[in-house]
PDB file of C-alpha atoms and ligand atoms in Angstrom:
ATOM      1  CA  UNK A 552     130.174  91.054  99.058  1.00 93.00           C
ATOM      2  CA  UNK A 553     127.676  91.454  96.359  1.00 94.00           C
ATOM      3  CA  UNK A 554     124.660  89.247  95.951  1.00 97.00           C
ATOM      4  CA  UNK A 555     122.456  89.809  92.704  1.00 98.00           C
ATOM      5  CA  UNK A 556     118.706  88.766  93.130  1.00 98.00           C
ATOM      6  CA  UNK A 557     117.560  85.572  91.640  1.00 97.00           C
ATOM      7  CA  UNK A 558     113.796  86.173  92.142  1.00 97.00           C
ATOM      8  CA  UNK A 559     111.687  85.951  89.116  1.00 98.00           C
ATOM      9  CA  UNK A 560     109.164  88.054  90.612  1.00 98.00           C
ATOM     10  CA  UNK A 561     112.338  90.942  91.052  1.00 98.00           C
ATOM     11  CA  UNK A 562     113.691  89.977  87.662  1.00 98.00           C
ATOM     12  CA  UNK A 563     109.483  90.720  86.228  1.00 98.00           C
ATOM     13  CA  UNK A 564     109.431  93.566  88.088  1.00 98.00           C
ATOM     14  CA  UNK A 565     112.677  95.176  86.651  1.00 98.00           C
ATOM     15  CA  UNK A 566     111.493  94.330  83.643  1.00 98.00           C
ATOM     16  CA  UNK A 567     108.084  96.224  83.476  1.00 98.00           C
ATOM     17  CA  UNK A 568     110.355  99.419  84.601  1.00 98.00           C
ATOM     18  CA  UNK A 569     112.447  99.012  81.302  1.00 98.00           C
ATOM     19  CA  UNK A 570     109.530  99.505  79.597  1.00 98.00           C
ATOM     20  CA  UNK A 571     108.691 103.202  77.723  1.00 97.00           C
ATOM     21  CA  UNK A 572     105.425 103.122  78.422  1.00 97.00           C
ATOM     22  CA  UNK A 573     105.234 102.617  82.026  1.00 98.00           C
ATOM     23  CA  UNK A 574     104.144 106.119  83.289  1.00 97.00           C
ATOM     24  CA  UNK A 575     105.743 107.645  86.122  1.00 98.00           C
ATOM     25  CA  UNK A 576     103.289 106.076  88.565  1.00 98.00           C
ATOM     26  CA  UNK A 577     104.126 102.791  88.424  1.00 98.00           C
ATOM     27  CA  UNK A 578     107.611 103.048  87.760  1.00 98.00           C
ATOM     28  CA  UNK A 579     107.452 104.930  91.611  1.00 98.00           C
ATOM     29  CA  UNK A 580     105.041 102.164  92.491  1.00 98.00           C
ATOM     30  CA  UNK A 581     107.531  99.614  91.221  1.00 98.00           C
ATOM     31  CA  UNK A 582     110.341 100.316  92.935  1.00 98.00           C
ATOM     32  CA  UNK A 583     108.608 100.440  95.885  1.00 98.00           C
ATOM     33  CA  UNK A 584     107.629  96.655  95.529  1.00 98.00           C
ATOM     34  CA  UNK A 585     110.965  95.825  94.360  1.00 98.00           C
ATOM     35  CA  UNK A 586     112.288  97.552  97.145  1.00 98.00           C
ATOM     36  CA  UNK A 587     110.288  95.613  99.872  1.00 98.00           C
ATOM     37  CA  UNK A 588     111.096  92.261  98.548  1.00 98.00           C
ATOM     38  CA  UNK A 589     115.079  93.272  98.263  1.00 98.00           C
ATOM     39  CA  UNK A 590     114.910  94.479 102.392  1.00 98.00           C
ATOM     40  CA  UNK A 591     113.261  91.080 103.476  1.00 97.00           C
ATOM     41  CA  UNK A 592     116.276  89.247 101.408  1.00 95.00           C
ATOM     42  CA  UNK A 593     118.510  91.574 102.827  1.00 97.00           C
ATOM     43  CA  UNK A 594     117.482  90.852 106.501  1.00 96.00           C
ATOM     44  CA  UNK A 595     117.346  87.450 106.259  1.00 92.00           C
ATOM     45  CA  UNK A 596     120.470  87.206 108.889  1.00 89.00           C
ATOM     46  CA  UNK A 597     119.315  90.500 110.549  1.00 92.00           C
ATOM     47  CA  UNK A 598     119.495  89.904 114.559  1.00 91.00           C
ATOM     48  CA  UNK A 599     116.750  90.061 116.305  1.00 95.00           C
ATOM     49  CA  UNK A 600     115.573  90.503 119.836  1.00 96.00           C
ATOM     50  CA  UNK A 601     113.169  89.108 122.196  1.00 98.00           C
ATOM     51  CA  UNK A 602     110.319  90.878 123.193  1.00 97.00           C
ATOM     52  CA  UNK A 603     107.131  90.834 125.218  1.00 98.00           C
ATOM     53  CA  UNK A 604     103.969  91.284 123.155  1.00 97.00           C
ATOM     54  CA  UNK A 605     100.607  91.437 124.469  1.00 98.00           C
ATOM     55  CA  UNK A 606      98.518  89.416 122.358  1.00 98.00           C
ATOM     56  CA  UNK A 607      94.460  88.385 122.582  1.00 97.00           C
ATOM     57  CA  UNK A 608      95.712  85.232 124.629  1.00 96.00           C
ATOM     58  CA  UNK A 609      97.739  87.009 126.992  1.00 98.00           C
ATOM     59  CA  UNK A 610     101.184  88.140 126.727  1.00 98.00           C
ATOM     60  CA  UNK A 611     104.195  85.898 124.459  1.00 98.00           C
ATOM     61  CA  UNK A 612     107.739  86.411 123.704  1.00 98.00           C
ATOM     62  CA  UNK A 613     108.328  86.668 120.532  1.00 98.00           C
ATOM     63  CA  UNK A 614     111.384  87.152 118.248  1.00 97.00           C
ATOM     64  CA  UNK A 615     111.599  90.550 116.252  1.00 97.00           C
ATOM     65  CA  UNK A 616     113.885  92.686 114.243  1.00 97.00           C
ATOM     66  CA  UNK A 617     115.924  95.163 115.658  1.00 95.00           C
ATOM     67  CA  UNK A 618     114.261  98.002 113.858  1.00 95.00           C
ATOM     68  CA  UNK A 619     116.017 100.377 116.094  1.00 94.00           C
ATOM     69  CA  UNK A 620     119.437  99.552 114.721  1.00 95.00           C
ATOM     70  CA  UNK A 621     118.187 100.266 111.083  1.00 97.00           C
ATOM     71  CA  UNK A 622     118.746 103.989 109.454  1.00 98.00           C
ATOM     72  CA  UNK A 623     117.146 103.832 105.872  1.00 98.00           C
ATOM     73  CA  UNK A 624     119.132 106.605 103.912  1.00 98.00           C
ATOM     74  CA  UNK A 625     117.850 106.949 100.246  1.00 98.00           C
ATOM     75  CA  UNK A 626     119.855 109.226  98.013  1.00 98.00           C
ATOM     76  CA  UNK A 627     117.561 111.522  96.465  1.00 97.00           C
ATOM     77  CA  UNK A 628     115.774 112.079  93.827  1.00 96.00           C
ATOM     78  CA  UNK A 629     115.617 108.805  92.249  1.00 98.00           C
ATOM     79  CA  UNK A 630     115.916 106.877  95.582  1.00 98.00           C
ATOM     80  CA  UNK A 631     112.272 108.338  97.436  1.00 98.00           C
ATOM     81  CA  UNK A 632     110.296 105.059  96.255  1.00 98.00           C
ATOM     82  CA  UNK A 633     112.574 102.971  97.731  1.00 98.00           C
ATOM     83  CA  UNK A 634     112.399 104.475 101.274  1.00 98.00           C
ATOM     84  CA  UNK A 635     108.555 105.133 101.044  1.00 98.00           C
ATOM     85  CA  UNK A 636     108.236 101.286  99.929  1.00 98.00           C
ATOM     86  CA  UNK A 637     110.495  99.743 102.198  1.00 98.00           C
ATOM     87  CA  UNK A 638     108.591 101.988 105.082  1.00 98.00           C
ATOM     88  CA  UNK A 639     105.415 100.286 104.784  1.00 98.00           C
ATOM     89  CA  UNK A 640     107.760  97.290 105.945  1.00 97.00           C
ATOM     90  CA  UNK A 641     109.181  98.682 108.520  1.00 97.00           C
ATOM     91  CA  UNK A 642     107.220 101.734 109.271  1.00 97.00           C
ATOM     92  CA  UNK A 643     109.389 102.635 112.838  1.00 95.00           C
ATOM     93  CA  UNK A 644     112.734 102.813 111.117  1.00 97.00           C
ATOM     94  CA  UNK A 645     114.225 105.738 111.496  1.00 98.00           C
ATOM     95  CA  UNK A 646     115.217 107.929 108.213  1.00 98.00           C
ATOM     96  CA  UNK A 647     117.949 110.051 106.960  1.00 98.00           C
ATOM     97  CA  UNK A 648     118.250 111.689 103.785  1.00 98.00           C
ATOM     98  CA  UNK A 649     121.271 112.538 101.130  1.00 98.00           C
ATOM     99  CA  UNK A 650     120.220 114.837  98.430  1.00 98.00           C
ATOM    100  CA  UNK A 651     123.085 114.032  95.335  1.00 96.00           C
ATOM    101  CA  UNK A 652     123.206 115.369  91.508  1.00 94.00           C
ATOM    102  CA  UNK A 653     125.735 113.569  89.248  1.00 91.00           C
ATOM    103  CA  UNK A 654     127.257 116.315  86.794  1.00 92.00           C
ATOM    104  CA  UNK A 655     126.352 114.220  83.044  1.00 87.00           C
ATOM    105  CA  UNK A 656     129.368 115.447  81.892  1.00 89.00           C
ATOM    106  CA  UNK A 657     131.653 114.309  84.088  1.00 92.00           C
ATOM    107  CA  UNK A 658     130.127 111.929  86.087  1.00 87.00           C
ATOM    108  CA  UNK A 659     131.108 113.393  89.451  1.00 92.00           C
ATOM    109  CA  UNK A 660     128.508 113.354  91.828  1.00 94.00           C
ATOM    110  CA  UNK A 661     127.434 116.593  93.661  1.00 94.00           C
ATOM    111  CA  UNK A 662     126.250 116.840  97.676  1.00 95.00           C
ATOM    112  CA  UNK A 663     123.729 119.319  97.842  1.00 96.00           C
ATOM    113  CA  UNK A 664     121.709 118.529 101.246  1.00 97.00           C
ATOM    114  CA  UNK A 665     122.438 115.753 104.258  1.00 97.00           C
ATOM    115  CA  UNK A 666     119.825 115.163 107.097  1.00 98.00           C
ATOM    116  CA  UNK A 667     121.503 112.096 108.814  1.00 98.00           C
ATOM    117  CA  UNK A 668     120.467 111.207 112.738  1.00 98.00           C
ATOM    118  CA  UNK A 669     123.026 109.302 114.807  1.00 98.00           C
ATOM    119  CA  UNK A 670     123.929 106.361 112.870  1.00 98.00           C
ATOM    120  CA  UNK A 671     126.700 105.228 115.324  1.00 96.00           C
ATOM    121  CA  UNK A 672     126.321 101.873 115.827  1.00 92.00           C
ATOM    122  CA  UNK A 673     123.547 101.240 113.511  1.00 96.00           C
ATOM    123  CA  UNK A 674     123.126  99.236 110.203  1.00 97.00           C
ATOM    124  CA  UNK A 675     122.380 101.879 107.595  1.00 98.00           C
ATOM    125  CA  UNK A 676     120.584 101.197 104.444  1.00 98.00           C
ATOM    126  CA  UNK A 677     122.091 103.051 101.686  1.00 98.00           C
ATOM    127  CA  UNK A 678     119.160 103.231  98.571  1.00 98.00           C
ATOM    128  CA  UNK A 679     119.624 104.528  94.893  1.00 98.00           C
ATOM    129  CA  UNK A 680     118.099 102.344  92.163  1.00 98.00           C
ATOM    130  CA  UNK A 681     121.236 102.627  90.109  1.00 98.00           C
ATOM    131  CA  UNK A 682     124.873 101.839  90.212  1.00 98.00           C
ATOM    132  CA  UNK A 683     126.592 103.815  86.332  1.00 98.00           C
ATOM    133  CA  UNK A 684     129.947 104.575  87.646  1.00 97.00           C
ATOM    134  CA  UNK A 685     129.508 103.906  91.511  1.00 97.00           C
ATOM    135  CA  UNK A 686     130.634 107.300  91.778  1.00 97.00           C
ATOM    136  CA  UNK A 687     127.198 108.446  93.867  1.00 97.00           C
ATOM    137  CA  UNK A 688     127.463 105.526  95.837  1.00 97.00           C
ATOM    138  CA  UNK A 689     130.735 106.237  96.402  1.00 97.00           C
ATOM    139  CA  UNK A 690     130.566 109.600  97.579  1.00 97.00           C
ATOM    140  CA  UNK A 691     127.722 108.730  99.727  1.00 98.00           C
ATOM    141  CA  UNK A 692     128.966 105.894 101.575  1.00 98.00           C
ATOM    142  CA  UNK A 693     132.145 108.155 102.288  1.00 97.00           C
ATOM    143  CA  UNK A 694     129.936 110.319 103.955  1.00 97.00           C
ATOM    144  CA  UNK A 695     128.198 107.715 106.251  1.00 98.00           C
ATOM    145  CA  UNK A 696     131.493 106.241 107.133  1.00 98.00           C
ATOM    146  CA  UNK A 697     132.709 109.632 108.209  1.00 97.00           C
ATOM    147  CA  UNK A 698     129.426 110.029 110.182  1.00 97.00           C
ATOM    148  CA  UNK A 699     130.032 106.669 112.098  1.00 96.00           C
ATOM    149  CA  UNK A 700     127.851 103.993 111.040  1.00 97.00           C
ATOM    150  CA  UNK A 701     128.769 100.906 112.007  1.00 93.00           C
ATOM    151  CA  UNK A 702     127.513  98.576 108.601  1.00 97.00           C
ATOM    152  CA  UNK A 703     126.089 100.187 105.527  1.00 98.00           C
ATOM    153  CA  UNK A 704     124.346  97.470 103.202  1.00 98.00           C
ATOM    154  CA  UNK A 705     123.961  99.173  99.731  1.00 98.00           C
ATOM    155  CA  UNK A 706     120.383  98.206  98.266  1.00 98.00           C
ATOM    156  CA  UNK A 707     120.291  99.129  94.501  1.00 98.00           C
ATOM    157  CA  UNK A 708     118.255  97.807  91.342  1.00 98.00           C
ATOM    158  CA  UNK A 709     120.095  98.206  88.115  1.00 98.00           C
ATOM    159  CA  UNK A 710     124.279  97.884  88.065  1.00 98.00           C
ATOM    160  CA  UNK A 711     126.472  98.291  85.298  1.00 98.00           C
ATOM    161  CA  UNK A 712     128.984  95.501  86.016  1.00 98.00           C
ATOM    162  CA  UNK A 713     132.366  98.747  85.907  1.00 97.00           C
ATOM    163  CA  UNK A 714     130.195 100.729  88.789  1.00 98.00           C
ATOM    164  CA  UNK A 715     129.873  97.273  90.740  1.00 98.00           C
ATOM    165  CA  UNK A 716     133.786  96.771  90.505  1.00 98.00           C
ATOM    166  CA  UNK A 717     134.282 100.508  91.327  1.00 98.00           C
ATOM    167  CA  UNK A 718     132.040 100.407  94.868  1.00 98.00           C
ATOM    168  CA  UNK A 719     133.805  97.000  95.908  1.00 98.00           C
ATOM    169  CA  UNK A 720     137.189  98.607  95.506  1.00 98.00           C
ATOM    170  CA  UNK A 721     136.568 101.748  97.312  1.00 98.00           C
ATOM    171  CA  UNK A 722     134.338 100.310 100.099  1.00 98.00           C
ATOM    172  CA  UNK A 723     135.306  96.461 100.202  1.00 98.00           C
ATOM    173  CA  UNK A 724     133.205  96.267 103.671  1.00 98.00           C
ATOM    174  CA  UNK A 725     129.850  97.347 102.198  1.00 98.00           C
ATOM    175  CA  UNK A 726     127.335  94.801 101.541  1.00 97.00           C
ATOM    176  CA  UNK A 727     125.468  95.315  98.126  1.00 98.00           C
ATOM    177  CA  UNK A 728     122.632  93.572  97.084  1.00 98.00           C
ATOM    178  CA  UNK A 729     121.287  94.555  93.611  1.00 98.00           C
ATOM    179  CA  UNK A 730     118.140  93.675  91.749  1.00 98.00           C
ATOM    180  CA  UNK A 731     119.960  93.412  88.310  1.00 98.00           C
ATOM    181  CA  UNK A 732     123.276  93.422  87.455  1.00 98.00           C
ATOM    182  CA  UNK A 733     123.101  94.684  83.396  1.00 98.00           C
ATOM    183  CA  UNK A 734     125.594  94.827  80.569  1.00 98.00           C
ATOM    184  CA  UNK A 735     127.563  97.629  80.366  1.00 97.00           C
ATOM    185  CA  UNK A 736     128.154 101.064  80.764  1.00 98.00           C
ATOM    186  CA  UNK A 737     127.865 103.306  77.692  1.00 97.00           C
ATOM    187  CA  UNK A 738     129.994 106.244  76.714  1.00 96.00           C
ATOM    188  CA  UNK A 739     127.566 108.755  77.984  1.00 95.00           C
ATOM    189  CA  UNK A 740     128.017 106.772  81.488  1.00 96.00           C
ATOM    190  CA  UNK A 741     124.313 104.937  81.174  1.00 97.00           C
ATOM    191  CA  UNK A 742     123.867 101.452  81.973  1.00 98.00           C
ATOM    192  CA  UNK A 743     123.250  99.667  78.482  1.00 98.00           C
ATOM    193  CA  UNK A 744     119.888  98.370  78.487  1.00 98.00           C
ATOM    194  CA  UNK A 745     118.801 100.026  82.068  1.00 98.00           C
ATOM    195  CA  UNK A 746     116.178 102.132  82.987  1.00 98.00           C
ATOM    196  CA  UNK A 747     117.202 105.451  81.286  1.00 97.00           C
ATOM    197  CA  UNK A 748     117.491 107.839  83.862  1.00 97.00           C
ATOM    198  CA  UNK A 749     115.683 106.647  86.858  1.00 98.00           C
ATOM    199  CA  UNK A 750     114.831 110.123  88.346  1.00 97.00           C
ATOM    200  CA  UNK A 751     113.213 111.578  85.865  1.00 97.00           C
ATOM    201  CA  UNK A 752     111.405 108.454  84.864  1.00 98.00           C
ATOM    202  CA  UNK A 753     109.888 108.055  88.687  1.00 98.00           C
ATOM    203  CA  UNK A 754     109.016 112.406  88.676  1.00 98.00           C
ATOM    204  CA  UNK A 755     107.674 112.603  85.007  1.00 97.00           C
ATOM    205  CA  UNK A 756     110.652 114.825  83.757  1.00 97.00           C
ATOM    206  CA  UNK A 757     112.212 113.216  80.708  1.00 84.00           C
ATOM    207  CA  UNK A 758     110.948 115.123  78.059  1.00 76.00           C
TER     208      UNK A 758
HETATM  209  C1  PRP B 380     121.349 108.855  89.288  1.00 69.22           C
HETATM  210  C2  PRP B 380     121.117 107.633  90.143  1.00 69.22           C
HETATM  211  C3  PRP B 380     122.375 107.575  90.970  1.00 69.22           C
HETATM  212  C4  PRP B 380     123.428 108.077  89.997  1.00 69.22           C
HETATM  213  C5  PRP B 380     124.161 106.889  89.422  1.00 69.22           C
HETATM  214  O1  PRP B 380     121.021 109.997  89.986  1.00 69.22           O
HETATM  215  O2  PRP B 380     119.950 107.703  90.921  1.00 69.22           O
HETATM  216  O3  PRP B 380     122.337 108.393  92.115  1.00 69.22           O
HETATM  217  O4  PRP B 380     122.732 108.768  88.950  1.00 69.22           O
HETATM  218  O5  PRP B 380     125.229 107.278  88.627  1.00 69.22           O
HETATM  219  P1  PRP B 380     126.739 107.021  89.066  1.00 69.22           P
HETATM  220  O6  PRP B 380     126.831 105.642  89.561  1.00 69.22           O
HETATM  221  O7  PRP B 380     127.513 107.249  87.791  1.00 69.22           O
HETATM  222  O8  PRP B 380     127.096 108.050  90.121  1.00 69.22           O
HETATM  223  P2  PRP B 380     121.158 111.480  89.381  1.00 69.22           P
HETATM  224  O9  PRP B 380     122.462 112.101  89.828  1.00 69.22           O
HETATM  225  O10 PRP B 380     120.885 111.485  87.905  1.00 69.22           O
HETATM  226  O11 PRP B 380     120.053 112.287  90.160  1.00 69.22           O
HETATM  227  P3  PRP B 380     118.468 112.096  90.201  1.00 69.22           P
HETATM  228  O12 PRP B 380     118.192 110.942  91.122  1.00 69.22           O
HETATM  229  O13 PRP B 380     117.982 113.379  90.752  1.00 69.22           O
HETATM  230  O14 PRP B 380     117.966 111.847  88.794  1.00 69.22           O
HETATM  231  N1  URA B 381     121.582 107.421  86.328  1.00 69.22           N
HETATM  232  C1  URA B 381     120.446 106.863  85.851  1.00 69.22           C
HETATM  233  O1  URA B 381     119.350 107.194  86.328  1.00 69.22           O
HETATM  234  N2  URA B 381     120.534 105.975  84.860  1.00 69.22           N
HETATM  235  C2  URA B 381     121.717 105.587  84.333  1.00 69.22           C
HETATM  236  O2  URA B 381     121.739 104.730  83.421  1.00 69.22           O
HETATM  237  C3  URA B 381     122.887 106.180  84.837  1.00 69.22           C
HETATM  238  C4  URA B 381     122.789 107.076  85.856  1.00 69.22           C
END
């Protein structure tokens, strides 16, 4: 399944990224809000488990997430906001990281560097702010499949409609929930309007 956003505060947010003039900083700091707001959708259905808390009235059960089941995975560069925003949410999930480059000529995206822990039987959180061809997202929920995770929910903020299609046929199973679903892709394999491109725009490298 996919499931756009329909928050206005998301849709405001996105919207002060497409802009030139947001500097590097908040375009990171951005993300990093959108990012929280898209988890808590995300886990809306997320079990949870009972457990014991000690509180200044004495000790109460009380319902919370299973934070242990959760591997947050961003695929780097453009994807580091999103894990250190959605960290200050859940600060004891664990991490993993895939480092991928897509060639701009061809499109194909390029594994350079994988730290993933055990992700059998956990939920894994796949994050890169933007779906072009689906070809990184792709590639990188091959890889968690072949590493054993047991549900991968795909949390992205700008999606050309062709790199939507393109992830739901490859990986029908995989959950995506996306920000912003856009126009188009363009012949340079951009998303038409978009960001631009999203890594260099969050590490101040586009000119
Ligand atoms: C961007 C983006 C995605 C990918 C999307 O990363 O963050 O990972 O392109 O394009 P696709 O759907 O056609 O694969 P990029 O490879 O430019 O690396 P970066 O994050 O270091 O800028
Ligand atoms: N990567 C980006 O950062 N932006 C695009 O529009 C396409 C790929």
């Amino acid at each position: 399944m996919y499931k756009e956003s329909t928050n206005v505060v998301v849709k405001h947010l996105i919207n002060r990224l497409r802009d030139v003039h947001t500097s590097s900083n908040e375009f990171r700091l951005t993300i990093e809000e959108i990012s929280r707001i898209m988890v808590s959708e995300a886990l809306c259905n997320f079990p949870t488990v009972t457990q014991t808390v000690k509180t200044w009235q004495g000790s109460l059960d009380v319902q919370m997430l299973e934070v242990q089941k959760l591997v947050l995975v961003p695929i780097l560069r453009a994807g580091e906001p999103m894990l250190t925003g959605i960290l200050r949410t859940l600060p004891y999930a664990k991490s993993g990281f895939l480092a991928m480059k897509r060639d701009e000529e061809t499109a194909e995206s390029k594994l350079f560097y994988e730290n993933i822990p055990n992700i059998e039987d956990k939920t894994v959180f796949l994050l890169d702010p933007m779906i072009a061809t689906g070809g990184s997202l792709i590639d990188g929920i091959d890889y968690l499949k072949g590493k054993g995770a047991k549900r991968i929910i795909s949390l992205n903020l700008v999606a050309a409609p062709e790199g939507i299609k393109n992830v739901q046929e490859a990986h029908p199973d995989v959950d995506i929930f996306v920000a912003q679903v856009d126009e188009r892709l363009d012949e340079n394999n951009y998303i038409r309007p978009g960001l631009g491109d999203a890594g260099d725009r969050a590490f101040n490298t586009n000119d």
